[in-house]
CSV table of C-alpha atoms and ligand atoms in Angstrom, one decimal:
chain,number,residue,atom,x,y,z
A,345,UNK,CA,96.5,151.9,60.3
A,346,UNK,CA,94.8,152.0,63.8
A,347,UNK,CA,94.9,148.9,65.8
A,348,UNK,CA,91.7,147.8,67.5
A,349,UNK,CA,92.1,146.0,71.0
A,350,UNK,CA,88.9,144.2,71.4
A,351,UNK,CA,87.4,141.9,73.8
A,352,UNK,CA,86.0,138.8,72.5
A,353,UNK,CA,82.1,139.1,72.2
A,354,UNK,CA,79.8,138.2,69.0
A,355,UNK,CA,80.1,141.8,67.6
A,356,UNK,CA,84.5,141.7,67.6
A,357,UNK,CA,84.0,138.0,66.2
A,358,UNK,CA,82.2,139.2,63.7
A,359,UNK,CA,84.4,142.1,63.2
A,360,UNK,CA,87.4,139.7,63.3
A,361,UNK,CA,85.5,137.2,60.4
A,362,UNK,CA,84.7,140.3,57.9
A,363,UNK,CA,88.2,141.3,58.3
A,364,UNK,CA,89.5,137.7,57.4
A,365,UNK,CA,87.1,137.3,54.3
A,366,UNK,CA,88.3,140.8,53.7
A,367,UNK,CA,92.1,139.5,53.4
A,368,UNK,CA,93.2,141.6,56.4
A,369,UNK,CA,94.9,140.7,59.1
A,370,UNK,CA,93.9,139.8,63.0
A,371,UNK,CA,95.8,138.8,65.7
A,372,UNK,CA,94.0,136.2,68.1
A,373,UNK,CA,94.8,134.4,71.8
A,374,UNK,CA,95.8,130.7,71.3
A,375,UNK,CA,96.5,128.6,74.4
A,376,UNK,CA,100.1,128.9,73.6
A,377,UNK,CA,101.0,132.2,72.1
A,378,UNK,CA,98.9,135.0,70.4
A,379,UNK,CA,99.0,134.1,66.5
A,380,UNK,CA,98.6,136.6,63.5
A,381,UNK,CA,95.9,135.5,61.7
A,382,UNK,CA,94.9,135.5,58.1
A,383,UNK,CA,92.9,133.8,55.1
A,384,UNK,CA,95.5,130.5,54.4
A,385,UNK,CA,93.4,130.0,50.8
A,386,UNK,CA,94.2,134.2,50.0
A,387,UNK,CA,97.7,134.6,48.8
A,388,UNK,CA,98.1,138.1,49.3
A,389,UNK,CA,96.1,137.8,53.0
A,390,UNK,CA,99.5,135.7,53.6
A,391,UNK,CA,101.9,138.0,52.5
A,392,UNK,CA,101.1,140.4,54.3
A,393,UNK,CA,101.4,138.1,57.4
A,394,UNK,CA,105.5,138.0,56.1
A,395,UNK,CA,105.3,142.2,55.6
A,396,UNK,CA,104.0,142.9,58.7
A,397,UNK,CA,106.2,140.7,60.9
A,398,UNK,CA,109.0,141.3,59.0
A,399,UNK,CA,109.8,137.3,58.9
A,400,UNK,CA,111.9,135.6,55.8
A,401,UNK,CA,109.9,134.3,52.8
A,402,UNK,CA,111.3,130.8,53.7
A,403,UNK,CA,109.8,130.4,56.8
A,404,UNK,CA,106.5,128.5,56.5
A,405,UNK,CA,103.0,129.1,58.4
A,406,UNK,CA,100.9,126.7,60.8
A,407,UNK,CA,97.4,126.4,59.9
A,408,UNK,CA,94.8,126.5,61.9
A,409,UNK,CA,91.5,125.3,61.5
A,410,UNK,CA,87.8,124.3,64.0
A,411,UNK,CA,87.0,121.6,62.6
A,412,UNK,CA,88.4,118.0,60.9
A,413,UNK,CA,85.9,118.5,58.0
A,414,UNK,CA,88.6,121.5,57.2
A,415,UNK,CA,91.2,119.1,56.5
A,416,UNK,CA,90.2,117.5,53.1
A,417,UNK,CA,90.4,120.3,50.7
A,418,UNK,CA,94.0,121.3,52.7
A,419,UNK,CA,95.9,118.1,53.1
A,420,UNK,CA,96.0,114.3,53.2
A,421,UNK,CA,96.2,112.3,56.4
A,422,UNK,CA,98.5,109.7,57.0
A,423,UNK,CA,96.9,107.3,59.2
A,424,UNK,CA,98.9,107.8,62.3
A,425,UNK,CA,97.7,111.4,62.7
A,426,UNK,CA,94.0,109.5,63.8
A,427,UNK,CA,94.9,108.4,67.2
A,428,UNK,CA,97.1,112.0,68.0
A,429,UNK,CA,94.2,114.3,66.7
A,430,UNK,CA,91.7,112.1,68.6
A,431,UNK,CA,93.8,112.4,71.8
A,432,UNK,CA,95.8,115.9,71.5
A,433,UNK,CA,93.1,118.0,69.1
A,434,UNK,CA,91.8,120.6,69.9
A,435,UNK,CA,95.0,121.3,71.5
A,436,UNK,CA,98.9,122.5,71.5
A,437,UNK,CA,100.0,119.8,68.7
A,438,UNK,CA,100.9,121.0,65.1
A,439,UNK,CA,100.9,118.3,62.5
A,440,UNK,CA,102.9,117.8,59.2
A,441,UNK,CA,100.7,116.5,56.5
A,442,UNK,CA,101.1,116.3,53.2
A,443,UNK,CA,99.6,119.8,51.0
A,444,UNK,CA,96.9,119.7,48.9
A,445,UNK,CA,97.2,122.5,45.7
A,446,UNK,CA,94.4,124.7,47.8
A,447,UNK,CA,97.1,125.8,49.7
A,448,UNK,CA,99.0,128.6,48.5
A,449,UNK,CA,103.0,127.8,48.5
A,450,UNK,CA,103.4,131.2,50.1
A,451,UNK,CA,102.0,129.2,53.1
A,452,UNK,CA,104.4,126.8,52.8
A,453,UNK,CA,107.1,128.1,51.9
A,454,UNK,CA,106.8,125.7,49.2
A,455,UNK,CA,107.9,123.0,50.9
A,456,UNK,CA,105.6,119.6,49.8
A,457,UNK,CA,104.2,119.6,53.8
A,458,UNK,CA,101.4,121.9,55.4
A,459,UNK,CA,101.6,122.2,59.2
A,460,UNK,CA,98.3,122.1,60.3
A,461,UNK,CA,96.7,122.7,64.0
A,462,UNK,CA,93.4,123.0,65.8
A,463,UNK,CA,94.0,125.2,68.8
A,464,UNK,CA,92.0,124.6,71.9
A,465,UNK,CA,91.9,127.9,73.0
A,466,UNK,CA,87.7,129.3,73.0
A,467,UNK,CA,88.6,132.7,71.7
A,468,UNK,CA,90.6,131.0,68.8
A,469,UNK,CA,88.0,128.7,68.4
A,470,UNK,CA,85.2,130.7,68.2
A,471,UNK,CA,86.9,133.0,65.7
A,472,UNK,CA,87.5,129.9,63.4
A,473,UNK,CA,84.3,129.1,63.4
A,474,UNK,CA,82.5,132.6,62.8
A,475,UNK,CA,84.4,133.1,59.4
A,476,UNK,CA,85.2,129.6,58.5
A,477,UNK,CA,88.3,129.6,57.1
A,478,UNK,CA,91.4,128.5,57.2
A,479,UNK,CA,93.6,130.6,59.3
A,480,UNK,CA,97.5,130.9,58.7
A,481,UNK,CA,98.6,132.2,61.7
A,482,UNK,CA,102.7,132.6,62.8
A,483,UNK,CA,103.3,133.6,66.3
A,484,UNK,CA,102.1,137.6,66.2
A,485,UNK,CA,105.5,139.1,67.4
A,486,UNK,CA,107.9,141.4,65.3
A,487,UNK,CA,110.3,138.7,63.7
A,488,UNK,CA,113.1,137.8,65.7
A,489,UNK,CA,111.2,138.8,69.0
A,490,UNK,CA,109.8,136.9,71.6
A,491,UNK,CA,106.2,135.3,71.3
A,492,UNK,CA,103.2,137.3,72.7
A,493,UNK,CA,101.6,136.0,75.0
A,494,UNK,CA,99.3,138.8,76.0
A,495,UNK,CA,97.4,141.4,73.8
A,496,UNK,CA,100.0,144.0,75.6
A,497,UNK,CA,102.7,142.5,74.0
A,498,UNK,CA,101.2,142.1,70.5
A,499,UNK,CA,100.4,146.2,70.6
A,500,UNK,CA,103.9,146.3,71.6
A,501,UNK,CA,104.8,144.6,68.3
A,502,UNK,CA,101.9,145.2,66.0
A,503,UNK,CA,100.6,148.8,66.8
A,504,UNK,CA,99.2,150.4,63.5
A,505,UNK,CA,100.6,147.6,61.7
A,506,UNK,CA,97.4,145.4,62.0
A,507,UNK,CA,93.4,146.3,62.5
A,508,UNK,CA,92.7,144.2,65.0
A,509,UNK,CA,94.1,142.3,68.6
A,510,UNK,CA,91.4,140.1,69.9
A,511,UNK,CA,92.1,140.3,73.5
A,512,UNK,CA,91.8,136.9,75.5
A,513,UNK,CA,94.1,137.7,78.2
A,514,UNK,CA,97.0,135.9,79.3
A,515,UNK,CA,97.9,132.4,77.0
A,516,UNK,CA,97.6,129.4,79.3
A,517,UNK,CA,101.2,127.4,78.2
A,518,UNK,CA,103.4,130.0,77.3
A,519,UNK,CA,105.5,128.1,74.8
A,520,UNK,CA,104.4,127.8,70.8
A,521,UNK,CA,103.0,124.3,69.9
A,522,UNK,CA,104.7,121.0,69.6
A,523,UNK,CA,106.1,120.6,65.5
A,524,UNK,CA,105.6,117.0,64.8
A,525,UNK,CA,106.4,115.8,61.5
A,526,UNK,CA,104.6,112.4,60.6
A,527,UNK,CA,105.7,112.5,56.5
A,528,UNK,CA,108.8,111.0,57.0
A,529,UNK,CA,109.7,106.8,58.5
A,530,UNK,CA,109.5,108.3,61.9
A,531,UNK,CA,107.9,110.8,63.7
A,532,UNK,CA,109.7,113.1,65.0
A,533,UNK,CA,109.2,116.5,66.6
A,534,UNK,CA,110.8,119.3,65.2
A,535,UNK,CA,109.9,121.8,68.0
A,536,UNK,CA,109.0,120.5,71.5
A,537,UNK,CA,106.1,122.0,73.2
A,538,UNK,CA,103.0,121.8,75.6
A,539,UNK,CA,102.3,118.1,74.2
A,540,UNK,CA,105.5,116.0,74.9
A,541,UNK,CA,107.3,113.1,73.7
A,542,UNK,CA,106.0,111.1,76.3
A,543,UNK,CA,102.9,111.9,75.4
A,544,UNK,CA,103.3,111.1,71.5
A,545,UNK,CA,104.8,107.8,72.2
A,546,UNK,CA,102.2,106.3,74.5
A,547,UNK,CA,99.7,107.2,72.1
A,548,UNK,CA,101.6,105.7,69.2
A,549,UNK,CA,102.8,102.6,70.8
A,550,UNK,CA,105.7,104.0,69.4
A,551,UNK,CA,109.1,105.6,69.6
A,552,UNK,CA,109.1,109.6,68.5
A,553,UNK,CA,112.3,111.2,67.8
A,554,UNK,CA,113.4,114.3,68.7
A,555,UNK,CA,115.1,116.9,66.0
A,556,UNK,CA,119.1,117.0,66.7
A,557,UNK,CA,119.0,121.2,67.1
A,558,UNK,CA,116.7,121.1,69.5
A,559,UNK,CA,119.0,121.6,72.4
A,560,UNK,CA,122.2,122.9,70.3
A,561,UNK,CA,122.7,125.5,67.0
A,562,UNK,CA,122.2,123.6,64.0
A,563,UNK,CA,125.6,122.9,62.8
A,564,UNK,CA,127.6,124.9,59.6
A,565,UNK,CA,126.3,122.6,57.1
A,566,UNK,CA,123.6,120.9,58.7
A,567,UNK,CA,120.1,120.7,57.2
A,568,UNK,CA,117.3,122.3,59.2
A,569,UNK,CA,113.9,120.2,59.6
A,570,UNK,CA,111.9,123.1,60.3
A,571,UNK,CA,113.1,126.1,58.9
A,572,UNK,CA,112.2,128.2,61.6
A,573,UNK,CA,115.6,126.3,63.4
A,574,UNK,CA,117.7,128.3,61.2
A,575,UNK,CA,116.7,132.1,62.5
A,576,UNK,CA,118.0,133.3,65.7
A,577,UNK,CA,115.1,133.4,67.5
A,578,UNK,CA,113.5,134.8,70.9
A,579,UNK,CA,116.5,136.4,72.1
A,580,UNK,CA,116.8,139.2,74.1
A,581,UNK,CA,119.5,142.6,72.7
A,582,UNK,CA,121.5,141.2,76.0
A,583,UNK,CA,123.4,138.4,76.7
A,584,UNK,CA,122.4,135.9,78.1
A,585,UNK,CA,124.1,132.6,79.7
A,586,UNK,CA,123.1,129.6,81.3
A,587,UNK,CA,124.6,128.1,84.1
A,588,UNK,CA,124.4,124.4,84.8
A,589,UNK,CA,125.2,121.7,87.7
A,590,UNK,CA,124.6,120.9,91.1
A,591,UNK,CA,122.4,124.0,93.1
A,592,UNK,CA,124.9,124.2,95.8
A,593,UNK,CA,127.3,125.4,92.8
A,594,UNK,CA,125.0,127.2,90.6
A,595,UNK,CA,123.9,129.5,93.1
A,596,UNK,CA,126.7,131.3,94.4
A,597,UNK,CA,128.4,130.6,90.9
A,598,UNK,CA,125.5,132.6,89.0
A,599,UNK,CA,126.0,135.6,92.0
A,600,UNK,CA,129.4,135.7,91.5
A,601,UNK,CA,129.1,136.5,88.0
A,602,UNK,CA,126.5,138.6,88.1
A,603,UNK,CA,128.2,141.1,90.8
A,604,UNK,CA,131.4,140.8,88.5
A,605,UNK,CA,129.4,142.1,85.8
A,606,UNK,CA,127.7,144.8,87.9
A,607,UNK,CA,131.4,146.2,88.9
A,608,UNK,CA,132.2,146.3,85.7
A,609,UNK,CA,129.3,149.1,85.0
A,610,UNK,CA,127.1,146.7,82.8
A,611,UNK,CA,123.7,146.5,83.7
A,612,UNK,CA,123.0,142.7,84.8
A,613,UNK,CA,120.7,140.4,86.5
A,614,UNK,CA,120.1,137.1,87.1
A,615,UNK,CA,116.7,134.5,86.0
A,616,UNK,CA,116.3,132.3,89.0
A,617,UNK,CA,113.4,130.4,90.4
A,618,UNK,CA,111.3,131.5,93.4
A,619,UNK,CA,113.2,129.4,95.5
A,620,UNK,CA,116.8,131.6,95.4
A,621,UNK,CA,114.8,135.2,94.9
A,622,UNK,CA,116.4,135.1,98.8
A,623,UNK,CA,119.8,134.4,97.9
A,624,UNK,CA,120.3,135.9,95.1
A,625,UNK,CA,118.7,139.0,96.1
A,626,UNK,CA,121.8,141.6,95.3
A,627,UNK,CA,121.4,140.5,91.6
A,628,UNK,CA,118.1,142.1,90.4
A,629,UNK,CA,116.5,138.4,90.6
A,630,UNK,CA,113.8,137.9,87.9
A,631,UNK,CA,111.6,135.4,89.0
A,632,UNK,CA,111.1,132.3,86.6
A,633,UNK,CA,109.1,130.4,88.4
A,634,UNK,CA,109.1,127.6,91.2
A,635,UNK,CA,111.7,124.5,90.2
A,636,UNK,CA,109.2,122.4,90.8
A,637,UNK,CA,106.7,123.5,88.2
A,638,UNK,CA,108.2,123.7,84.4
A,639,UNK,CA,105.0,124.6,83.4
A,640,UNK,CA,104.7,128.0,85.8
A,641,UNK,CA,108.5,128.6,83.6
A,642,UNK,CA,106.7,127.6,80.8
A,643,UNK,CA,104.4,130.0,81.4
A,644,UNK,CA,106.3,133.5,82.2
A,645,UNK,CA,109.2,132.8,80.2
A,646,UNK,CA,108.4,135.0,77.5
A,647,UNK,CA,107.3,137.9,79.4
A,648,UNK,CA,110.4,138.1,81.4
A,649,UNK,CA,112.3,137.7,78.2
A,650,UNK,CA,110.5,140.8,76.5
A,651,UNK,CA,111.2,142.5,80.3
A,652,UNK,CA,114.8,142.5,80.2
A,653,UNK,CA,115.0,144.2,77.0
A,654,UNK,CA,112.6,147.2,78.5
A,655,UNK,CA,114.7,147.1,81.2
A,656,UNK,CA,118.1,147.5,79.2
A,657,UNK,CA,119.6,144.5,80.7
A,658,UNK,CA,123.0,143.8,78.9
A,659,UNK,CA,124.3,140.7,80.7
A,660,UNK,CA,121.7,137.7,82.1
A,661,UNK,CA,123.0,134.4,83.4
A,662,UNK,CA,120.2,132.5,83.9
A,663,UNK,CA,119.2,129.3,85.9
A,664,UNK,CA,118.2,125.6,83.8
A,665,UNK,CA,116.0,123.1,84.4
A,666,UNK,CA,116.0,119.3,83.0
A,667,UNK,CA,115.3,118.8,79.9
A,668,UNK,CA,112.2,116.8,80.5
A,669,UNK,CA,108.7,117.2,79.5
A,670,UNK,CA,107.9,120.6,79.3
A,671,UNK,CA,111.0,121.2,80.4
A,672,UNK,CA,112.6,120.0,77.1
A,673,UNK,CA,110.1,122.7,75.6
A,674,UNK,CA,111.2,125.1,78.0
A,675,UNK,CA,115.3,124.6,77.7
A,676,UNK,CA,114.7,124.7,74.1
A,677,UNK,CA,113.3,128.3,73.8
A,678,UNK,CA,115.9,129.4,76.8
A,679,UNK,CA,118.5,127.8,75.3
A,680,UNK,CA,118.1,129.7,71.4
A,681,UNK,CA,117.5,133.3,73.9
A,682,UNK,CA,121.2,132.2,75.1
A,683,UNK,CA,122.6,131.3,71.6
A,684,UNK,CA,123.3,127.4,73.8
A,685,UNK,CA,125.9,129.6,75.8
A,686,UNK,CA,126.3,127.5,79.0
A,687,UNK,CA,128.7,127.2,81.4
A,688,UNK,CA,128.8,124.4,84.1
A,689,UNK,CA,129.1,125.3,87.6
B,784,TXA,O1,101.6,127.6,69.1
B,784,TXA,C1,101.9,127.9,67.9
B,784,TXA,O2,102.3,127.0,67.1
B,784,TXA,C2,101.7,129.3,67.5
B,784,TXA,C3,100.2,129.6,67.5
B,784,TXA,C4,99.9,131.0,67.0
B,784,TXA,O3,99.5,128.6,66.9
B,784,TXA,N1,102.2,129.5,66.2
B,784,TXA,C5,103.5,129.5,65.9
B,784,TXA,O4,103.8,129.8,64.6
B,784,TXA,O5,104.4,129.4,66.7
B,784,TXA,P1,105.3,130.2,64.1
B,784,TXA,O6,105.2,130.5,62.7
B,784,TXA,O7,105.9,131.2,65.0
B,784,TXA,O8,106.1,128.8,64.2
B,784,TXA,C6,105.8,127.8,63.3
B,784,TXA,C7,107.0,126.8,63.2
B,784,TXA,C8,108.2,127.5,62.5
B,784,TXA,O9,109.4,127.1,63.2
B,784,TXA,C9,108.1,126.9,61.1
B,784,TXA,O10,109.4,126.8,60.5
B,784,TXA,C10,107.6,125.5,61.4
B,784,TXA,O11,106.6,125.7,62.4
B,784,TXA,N2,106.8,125.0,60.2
B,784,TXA,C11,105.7,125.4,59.7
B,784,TXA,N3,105.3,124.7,58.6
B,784,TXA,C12,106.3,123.8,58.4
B,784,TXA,C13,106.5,122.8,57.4
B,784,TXA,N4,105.7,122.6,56.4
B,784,TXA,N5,107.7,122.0,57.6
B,784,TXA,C14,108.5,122.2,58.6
B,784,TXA,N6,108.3,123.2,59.6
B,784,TXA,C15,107.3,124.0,59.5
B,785,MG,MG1,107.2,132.4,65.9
């Protein structure tokens, strides 16, 4: 199958919307990561989401709609979702809510919840709109890769595996949504993202809990939230560590190792932020971005992720930021690339 790279105009939306009617497949920009898109109501439209990325059976899909009028024949509400959709929607927040029998347990992975989000991205909207459906959409990588987060890298993925890439250019945050579940006591987000904790809990007058594999592996026997926390996920074929501490440690610490490395033959390099390209300079430095800005991390991380596989890189130590904001988001997505490997400087 031949796959199309279009660029958003009424004739590719249109194109895009008979495909989707059609049960076919098209991948879309969102403002966090490219998704591959298909009819949520159409069973077999959603298997073949699961075929072509090659992703577990058990692994449930976000659903992504235009419009709250969408909602009622998908899922009911519980009544703190008002205040969040009216502050975060359109926007980077998935929502748990409970699933309606419309929605196909393929979707769900039959679990009793449907994630459910309206993404704020105009591409993505518009699509929505012009066929009017319900659109399951997963991240549109190869399972087990990193997110796209340009039409380059869902070609890279998806080439004659899918008709059609809308192309919207490069995805604004970087990182997939925030995963809140609000079906249990107390809401609590099973994957951080663009729309923080902070955020949740001054709109909720409320504390929001954070899922206890966030910023570890899930333990032997421990239950996973969100299924997605089980699978090894956005990691590179190297490996890669993190190094924590104080920056007058981690610095020559994360240089040390890295020259080590490169006498032993392997072929290595260090993440580091803008601020020690200088000093790091003998370790094939890949920028991440400026400390001061977790969003301009946010942002790159998955393209320099995808790079160092290109590039053959078998050993990466990479720098950390605080777990804060979108840094939590952030340290969360570095941290499963590095399997939690850390050491402290
Ligand atoms: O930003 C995003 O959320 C992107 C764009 C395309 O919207 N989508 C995305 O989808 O990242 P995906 O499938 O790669 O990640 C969805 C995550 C998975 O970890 C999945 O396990 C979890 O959401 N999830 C989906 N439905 C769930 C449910 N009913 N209960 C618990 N977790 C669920
Ligand atoms: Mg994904």
């Amino acid at each position: 199958m031949h796959t199309k790279v279009l660029l958003p105009d009424e004739s590719s939306y249109a194109f895009a919307s008979d495909l989707l009617k059609q049960g076919k497949l098209v991948a879309f920009p969102t403002e966090t990561v490219y998704g591959l898109g298909a009819d949520a109501l159409n069973k077999n439209a959603v298997l073949s989401i699961f075929e072509a990325k090659g992703r577990p059976a058990d692994n449930p899909l976000i659903v992504h709609i235009h419009d709250r009028s969408q909602l009622d024949e998908l899922c009911s509400i519980p009544p703190l979702a008002e205040p969040l959709m009216d502050a975060f929607w359109p926007g980077p927040l998935t929502m748990l809510f409970i699933r309606k029998p419309s929605v196909p347990p393929e979707v769900t992975a039959g679990l009793p919840t449907v994630a459910i989000r309206m993404p704020s991205h105009p591409v993505a909207a518009a699509m929505l709109k012009a066929c009017g459906l319900p659109v399951a959409a997963p991240s549109a990588n190869r399972s087990g890769r990193p997110s796209p987060t340009t039409a380059a890298h869902v070609l890279e993925d998806m080439n004659d595996r899918i008709p059609l890439i809308l192309d919207g250019g490069a995805c604004d945050v970087g990182l997939e949504s925030t995963v809140l579940d609000l079906c249990h006591e107390q809401p609590t987000i099973l994957r951080p993202g663009g729309v923080t904790k902070d955020m949740l809990e001054s709109v909720l007058g409320r504390e929001v809990l954070l899922a206890g594999s966030i910023l570890r592996p899930l333990g032997e026997n421990e239950v996973a939230l969100s299924p997605g926390m089980r699978y090894k996920h956005y990691a590179p074929k190297g490996a890669v560590t993190l190094i924590d501490g104080p920056e007058e440690r981690t610095v020559p610490l994360l240089r040390r190792l890295c020259l080590e490395q490169k006498q032993a033959g392997k072929k290595s390099c260090v993440l580091c932020f803008t601020e020690h390209l200088e000093s790091l300079s003998d370790c094939d430095p890949h920028d991440i971005g400026s400390a001061s800005s977790p969003d301009e991390i946010a942002h790159r991380l998955f393209d320099t992720l995808r790079r160092l596989d290109e590039e053959g890189m078998e050993i990466v130590f990479s720098e950390v930021i605080p777990p804060e904001g979108m840094g939590l988001a952030v340290m969360n997505r570095l941290g499963r690339a590095a399997a939690f490997r850390t050491i402290h400087a």
